[in-house]
CSV table of N, CA and C in Angstrom, one decimal:
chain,number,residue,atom,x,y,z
A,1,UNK,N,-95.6,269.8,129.1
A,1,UNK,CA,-95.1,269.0,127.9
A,1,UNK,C,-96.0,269.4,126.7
A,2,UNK,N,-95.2,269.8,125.4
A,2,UNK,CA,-96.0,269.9,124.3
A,2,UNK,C,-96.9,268.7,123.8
A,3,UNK,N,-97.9,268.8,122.7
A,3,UNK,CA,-98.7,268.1,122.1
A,3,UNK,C,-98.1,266.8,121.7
A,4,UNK,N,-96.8,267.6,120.6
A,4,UNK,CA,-96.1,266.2,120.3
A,4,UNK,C,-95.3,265.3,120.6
A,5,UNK,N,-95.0,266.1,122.3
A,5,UNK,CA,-93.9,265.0,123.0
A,5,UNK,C,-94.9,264.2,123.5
A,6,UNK,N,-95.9,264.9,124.1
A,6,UNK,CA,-97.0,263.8,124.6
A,6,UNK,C,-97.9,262.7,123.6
A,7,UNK,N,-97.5,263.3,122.5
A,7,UNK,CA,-98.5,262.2,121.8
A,7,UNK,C,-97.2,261.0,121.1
A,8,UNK,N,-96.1,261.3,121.3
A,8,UNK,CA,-94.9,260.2,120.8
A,8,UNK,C,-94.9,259.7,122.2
A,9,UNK,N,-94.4,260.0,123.3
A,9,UNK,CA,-94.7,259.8,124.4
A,9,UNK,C,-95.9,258.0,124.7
A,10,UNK,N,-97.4,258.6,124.5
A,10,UNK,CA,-98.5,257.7,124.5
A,10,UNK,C,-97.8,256.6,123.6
A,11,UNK,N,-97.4,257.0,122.5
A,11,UNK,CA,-96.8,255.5,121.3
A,11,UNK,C,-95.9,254.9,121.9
A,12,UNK,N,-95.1,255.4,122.6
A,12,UNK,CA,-93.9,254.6,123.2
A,12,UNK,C,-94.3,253.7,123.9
A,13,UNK,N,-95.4,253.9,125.2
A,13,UNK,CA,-95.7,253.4,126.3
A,13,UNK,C,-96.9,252.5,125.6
A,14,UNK,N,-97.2,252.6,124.5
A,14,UNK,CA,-98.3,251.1,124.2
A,14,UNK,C,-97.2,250.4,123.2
A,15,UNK,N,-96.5,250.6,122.5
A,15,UNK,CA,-95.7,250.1,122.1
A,15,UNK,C,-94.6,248.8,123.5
A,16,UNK,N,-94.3,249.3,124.3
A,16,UNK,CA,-93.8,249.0,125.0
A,16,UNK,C,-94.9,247.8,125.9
A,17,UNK,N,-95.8,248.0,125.8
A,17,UNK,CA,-96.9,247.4,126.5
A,17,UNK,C,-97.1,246.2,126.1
A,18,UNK,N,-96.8,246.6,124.2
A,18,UNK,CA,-97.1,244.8,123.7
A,18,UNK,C,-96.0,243.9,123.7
A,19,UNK,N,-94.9,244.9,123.9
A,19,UNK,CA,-93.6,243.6,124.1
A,19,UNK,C,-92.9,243.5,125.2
A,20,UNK,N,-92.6,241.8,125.2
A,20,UNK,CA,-92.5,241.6,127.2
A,20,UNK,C,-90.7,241.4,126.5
A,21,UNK,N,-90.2,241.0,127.8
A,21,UNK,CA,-88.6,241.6,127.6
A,21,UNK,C,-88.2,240.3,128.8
A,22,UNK,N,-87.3,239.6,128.8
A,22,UNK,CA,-86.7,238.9,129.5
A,22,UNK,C,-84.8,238.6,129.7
A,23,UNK,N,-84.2,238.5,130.9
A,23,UNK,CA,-82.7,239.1,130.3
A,23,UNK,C,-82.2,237.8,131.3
A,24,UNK,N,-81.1,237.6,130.6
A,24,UNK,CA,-80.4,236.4,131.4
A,24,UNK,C,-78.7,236.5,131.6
A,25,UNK,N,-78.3,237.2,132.8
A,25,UNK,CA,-76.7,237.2,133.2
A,25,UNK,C,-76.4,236.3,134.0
A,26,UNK,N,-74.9,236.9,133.7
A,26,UNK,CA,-74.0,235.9,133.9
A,26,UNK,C,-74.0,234.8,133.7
A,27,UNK,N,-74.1,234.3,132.5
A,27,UNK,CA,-75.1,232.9,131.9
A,27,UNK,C,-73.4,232.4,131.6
A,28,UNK,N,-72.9,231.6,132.3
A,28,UNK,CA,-71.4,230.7,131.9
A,28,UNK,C,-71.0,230.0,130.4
A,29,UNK,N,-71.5,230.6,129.8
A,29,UNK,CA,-71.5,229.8,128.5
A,29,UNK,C,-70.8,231.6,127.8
A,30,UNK,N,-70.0,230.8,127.0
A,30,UNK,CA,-69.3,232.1,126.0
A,30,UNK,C,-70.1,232.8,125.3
A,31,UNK,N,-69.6,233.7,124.7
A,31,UNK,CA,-70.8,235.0,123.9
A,31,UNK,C,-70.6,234.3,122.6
A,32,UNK,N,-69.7,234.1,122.2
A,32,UNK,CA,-69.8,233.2,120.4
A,32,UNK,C,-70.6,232.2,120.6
A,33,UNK,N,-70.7,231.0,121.6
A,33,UNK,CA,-71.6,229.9,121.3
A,33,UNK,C,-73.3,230.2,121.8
A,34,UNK,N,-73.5,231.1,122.4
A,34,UNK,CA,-74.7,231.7,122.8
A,34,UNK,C,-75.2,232.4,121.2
A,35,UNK,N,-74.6,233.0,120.6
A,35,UNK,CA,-75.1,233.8,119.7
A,35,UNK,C,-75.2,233.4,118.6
A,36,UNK,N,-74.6,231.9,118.1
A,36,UNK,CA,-75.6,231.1,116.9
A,36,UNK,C,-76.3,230.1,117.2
A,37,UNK,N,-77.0,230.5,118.7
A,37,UNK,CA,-78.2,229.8,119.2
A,37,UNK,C,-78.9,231.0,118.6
A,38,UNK,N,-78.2,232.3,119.4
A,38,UNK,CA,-79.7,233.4,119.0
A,38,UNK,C,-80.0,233.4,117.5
A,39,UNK,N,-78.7,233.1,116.9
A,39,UNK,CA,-78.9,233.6,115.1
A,39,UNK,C,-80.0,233.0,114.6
A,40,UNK,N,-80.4,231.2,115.1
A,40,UNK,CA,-81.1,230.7,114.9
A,40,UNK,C,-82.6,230.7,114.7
A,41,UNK,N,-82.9,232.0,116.0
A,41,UNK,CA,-83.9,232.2,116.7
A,41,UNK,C,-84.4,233.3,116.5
A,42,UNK,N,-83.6,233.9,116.1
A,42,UNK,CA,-83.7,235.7,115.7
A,42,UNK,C,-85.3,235.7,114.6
A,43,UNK,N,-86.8,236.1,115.1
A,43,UNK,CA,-87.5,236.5,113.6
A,43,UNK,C,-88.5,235.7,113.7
A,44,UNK,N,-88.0,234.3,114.6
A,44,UNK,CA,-89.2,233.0,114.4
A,44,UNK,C,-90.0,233.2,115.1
A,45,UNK,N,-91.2,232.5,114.6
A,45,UNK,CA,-92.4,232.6,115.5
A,45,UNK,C,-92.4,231.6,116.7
A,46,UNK,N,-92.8,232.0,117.9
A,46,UNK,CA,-92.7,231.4,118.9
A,46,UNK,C,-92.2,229.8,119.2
A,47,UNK,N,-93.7,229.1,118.7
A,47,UNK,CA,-93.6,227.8,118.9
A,47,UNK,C,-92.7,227.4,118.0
A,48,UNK,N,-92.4,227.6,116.8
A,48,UNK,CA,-91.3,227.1,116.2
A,48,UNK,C,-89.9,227.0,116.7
A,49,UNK,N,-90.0,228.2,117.2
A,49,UNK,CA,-88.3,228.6,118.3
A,49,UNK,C,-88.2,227.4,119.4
A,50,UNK,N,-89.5,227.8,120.3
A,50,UNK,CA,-89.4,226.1,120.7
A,50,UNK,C,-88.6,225.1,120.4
A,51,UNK,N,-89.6,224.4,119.2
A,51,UNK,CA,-89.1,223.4,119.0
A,51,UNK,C,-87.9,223.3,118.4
A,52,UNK,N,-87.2,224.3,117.8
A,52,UNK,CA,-85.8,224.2,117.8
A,52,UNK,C,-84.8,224.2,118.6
A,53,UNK,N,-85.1,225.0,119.5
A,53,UNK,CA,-84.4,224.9,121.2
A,53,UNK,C,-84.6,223.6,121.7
A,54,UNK,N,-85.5,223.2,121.7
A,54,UNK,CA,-85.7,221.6,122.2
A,54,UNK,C,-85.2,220.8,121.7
A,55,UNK,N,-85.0,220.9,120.8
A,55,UNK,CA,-84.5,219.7,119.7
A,55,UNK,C,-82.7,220.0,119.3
A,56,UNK,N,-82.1,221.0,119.6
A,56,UNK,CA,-80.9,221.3,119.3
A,56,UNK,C,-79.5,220.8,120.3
A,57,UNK,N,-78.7,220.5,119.8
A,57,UNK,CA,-77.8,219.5,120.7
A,57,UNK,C,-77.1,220.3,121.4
A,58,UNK,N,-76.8,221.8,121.0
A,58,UNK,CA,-75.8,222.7,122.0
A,58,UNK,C,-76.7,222.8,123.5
A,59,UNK,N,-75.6,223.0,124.3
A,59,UNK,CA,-75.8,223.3,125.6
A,59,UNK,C,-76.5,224.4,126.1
A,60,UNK,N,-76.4,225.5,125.2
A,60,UNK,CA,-76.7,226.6,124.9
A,60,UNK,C,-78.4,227.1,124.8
A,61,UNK,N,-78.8,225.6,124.2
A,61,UNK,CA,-79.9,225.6,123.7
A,61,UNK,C,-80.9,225.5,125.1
A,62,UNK,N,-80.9,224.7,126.0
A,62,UNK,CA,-81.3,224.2,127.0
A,62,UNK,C,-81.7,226.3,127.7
A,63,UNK,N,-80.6,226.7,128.1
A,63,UNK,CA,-80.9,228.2,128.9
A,63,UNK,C,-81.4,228.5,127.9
A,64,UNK,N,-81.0,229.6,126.7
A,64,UNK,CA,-82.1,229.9,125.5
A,64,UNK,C,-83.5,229.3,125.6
A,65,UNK,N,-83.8,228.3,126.0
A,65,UNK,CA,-85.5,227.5,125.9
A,65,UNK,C,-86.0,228.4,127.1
A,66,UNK,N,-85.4,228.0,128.1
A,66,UNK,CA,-86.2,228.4,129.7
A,66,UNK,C,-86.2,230.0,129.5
A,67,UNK,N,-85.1,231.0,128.9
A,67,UNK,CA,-85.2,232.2,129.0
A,67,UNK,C,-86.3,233.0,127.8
A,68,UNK,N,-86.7,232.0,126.6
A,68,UNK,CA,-87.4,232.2,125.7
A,68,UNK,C,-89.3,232.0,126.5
A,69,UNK,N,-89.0,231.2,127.4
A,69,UNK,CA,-90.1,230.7,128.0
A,69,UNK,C,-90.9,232.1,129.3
A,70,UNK,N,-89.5,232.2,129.9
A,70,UNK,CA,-89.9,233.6,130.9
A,70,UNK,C,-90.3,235.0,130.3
A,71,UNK,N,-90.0,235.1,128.8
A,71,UNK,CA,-90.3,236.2,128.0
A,71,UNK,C,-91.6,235.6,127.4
A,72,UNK,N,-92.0,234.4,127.2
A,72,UNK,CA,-93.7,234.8,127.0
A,72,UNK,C,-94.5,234.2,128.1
A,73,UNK,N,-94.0,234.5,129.5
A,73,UNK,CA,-94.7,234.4,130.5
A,73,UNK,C,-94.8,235.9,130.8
A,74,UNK,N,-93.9,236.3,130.9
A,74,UNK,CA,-94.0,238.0,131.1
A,74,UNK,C,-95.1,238.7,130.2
A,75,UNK,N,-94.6,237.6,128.5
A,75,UNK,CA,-95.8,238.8,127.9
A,75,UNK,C,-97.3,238.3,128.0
A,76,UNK,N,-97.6,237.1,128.6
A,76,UNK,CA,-98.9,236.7,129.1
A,76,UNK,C,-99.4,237.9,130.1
A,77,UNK,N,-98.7,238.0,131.4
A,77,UNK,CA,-98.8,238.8,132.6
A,77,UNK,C,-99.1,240.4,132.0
A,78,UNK,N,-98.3,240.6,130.7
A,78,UNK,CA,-98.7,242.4,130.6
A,78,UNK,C,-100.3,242.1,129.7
A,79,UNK,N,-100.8,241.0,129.0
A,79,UNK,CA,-101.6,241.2,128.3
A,79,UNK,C,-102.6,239.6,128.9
A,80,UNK,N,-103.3,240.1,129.5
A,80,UNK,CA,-104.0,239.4,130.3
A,80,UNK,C,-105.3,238.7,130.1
A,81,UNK,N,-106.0,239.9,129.0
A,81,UNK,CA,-107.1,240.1,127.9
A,81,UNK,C,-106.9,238.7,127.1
A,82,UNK,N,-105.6,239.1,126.6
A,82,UNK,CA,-105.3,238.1,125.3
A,82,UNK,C,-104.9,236.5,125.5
A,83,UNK,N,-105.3,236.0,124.3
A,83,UNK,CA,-105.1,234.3,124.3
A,83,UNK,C,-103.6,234.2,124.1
A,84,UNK,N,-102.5,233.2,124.1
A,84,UNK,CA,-101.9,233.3,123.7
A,84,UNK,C,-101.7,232.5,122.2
A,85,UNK,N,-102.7,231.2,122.0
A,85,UNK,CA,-103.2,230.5,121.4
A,85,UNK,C,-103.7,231.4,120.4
A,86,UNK,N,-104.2,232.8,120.3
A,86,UNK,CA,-104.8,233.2,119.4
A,86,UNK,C,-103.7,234.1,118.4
A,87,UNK,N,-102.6,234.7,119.5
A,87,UNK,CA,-101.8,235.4,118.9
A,87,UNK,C,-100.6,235.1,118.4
A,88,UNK,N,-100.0,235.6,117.5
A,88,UNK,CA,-98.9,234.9,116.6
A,88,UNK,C,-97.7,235.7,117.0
A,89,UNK,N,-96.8,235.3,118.4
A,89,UNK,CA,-95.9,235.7,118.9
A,89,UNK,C,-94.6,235.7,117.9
A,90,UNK,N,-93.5,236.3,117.8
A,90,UNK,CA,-92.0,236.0,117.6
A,90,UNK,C,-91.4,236.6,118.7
A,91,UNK,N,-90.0,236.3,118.0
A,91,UNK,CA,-89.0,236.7,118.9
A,91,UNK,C,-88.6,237.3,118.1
A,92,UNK,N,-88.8,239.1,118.5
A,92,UNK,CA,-88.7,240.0,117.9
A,92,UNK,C,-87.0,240.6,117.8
A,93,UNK,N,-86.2,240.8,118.8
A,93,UNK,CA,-85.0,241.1,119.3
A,93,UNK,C,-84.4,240.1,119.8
A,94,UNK,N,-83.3,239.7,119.7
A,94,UNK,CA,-82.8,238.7,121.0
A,94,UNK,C,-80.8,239.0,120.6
A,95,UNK,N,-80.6,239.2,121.8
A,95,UNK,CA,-78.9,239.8,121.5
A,95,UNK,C,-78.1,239.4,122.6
A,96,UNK,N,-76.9,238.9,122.3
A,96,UNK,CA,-75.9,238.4,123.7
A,96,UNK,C,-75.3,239.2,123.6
A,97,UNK,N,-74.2,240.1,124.7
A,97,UNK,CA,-73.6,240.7,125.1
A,97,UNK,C,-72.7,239.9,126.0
A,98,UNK,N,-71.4,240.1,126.0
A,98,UNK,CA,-70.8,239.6,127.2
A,98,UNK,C,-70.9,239.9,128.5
A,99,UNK,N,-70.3,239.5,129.2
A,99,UNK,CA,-70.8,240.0,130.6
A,99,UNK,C,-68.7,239.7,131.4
A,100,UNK,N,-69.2,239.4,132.7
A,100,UNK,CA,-68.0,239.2,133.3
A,100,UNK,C,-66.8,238.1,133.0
A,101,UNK,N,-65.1,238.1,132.7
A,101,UNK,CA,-64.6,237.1,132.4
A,101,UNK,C,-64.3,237.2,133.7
A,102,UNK,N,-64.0,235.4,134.0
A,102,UNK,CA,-62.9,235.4,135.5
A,102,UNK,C,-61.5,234.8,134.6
A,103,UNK,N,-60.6,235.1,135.0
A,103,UNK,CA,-58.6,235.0,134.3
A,103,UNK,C,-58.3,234.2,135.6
A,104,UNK,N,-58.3,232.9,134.9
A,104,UNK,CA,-57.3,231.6,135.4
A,104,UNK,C,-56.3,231.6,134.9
A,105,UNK,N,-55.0,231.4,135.5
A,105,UNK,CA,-53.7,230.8,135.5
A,105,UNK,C,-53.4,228.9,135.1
A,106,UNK,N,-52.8,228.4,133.7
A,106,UNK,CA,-52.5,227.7,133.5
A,106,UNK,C,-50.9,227.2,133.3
A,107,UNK,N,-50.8,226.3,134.3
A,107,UNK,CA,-49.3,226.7,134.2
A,107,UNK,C,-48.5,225.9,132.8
A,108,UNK,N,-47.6,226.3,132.4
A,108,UNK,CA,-46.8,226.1,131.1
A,108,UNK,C,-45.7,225.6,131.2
A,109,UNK,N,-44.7,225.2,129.9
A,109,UNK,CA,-43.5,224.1,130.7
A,109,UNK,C,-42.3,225.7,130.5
A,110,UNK,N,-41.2,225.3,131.6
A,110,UNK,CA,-40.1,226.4,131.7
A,110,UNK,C,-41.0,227.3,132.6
A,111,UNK,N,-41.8,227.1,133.4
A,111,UNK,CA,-42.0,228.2,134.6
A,111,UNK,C,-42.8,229.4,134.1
A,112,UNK,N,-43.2,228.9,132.8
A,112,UNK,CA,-44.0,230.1,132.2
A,112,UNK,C,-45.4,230.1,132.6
A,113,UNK,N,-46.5,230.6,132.3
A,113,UNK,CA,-48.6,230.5,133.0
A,113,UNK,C,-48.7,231.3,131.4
A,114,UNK,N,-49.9,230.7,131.3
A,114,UNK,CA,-50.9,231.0,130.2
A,114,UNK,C,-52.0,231.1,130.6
A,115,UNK,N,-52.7,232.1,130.5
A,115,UNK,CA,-54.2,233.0,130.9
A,115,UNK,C,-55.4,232.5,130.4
A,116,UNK,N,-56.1,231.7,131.4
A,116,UNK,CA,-57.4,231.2,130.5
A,116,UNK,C,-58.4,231.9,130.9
A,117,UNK,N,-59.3,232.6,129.7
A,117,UNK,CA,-60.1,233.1,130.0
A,117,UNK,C,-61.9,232.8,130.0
A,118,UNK,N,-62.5,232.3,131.4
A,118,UNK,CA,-63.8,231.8,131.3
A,118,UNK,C,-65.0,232.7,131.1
A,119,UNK,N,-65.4,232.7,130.2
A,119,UNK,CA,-66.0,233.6,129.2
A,119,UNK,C,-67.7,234.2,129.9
A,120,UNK,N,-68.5,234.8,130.1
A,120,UNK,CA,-69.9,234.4,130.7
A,120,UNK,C,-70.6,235.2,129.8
A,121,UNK,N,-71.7,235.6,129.8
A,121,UNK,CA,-72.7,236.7,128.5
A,121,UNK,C,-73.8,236.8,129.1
A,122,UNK,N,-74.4,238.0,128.8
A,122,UNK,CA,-75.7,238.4,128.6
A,122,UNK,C,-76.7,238.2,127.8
A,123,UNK,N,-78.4,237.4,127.6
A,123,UNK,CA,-78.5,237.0,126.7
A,123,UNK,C,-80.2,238.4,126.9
A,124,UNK,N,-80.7,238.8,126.2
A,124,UNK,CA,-81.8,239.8,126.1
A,124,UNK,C,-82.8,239.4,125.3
A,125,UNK,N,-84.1,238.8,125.5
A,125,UNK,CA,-84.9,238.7,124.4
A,125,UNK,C,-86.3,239.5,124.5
A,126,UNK,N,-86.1,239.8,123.0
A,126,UNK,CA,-87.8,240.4,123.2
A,126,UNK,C,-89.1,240.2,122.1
A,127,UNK,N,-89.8,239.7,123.1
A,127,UNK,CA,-91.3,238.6,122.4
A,127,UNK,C,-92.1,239.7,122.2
A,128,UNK,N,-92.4,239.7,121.1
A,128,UNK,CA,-93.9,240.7,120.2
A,128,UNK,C,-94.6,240.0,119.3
A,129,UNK,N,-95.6,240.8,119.1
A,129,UNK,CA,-96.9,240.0,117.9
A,129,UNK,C,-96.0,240.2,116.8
A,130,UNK,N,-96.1,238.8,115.7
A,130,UNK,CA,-95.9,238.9,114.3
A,130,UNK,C,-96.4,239.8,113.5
A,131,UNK,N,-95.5,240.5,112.6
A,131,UNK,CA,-96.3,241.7,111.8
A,131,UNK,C,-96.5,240.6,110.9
A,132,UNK,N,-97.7,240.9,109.8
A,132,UNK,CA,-97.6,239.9,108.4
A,132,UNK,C,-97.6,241.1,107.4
A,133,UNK,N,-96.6,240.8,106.5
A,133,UNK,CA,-96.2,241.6,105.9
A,133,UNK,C,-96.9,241.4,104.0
A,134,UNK,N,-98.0,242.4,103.3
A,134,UNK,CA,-98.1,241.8,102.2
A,134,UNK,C,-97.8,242.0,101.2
A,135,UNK,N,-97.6,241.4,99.7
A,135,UNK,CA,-97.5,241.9,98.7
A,135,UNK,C,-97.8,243.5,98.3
A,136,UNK,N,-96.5,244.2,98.7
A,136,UNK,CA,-96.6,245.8,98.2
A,136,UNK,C,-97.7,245.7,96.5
A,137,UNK,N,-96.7,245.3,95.8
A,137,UNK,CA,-97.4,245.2,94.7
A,137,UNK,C,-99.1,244.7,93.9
A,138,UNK,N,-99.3,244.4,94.7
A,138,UNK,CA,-100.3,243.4,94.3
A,138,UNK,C,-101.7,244.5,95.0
A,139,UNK,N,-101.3,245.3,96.2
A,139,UNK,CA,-102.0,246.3,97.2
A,139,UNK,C,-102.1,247.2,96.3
A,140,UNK,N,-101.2,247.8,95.3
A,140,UNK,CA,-101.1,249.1,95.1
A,140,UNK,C,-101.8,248.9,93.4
A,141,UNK,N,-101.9,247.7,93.0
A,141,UNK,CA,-101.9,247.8,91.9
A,141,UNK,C,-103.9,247.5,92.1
A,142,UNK,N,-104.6,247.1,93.2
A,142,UNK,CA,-105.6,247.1,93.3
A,142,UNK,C,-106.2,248.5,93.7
A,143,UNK,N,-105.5,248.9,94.2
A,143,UNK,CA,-106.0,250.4,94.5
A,143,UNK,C,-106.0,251.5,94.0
A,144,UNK,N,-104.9,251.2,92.9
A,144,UNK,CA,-104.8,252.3,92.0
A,144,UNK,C,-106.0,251.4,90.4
A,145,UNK,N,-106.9,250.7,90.4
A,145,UNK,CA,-107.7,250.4,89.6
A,145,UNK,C,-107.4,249.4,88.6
A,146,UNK,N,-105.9,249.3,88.4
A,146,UNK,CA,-105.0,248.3,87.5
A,146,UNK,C,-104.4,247.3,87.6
A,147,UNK,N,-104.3,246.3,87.0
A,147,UNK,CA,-104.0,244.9,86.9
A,147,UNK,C,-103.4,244.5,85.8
A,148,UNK,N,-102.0,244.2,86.1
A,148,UNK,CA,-100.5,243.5,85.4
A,148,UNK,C,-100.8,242.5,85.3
């Protein structure tokens, strides 16, 4: 293997190291009402996520909590070193996908059936450290010696 596959390579695998990954199928809940639980959730810092899972009245919310919970157990278990107390987690990725329908038969008037379809999803999250992001401006205008 060349220099630079092995040294993108090394980035990949510590990159991967800091973020734990948790996946939840065939979860009986539809892919539309799963996914503005995730919209919710998408970016926030841990404990906050929490407490909005906790505190939210969809059904939805309830699996989203426990699945948000197995992803920073996981990422406890890859980083063993670390507090979790000390580190400023988010929920870096989190995405529903559908998964399997099952097609029920409802029957109709005149001998006709209408197809109901029970919906299930895929829910995927993934917990990493918070970047903090700073004033571009304010960095560059110190470093280049000048002040607006």
């Amino acid at each position: 293997m060349g220099a630079r596959k092995h040294e993108m390579a090394e980035k990949l695998k510590a990159e991967k190291k800091q973020k734990a990954i948790a996946i939840l199928r065939n979860c009986p809940t539809s892919p539309r009402k799963m996914r503005l639980m995730a919209d919710n959730i998408r970016g926030v810092e841990v404990n906050r996520t929490l407490g909005i899972l906790r505190y939210s009245k969809q059904e939805a919310s309830i699996r989203m909590e426990k699945l948000l919970r197995s992803a920073i157990a996981n990422w406890e278990a890859k980083n063993e070193g670390e507090r979790l107390e000390d580190t400023a987690l988010c929920v870096k990725e989190i995405y529903v996908d559908s998964a399997r329908m099952l097609k029920r038969i409802q029957p109709a008037p005149q001998g006709r059936a209408h197809r109901i379809r029970k919906r299930s999803n895929y829910v995927t999250i993934v917990v990493d450290k918070l970047v903090v992001k700073e004033k571009n401006t304010k960095a560059k205008a110190e470093s280049n010696g000048t002040e607006n």
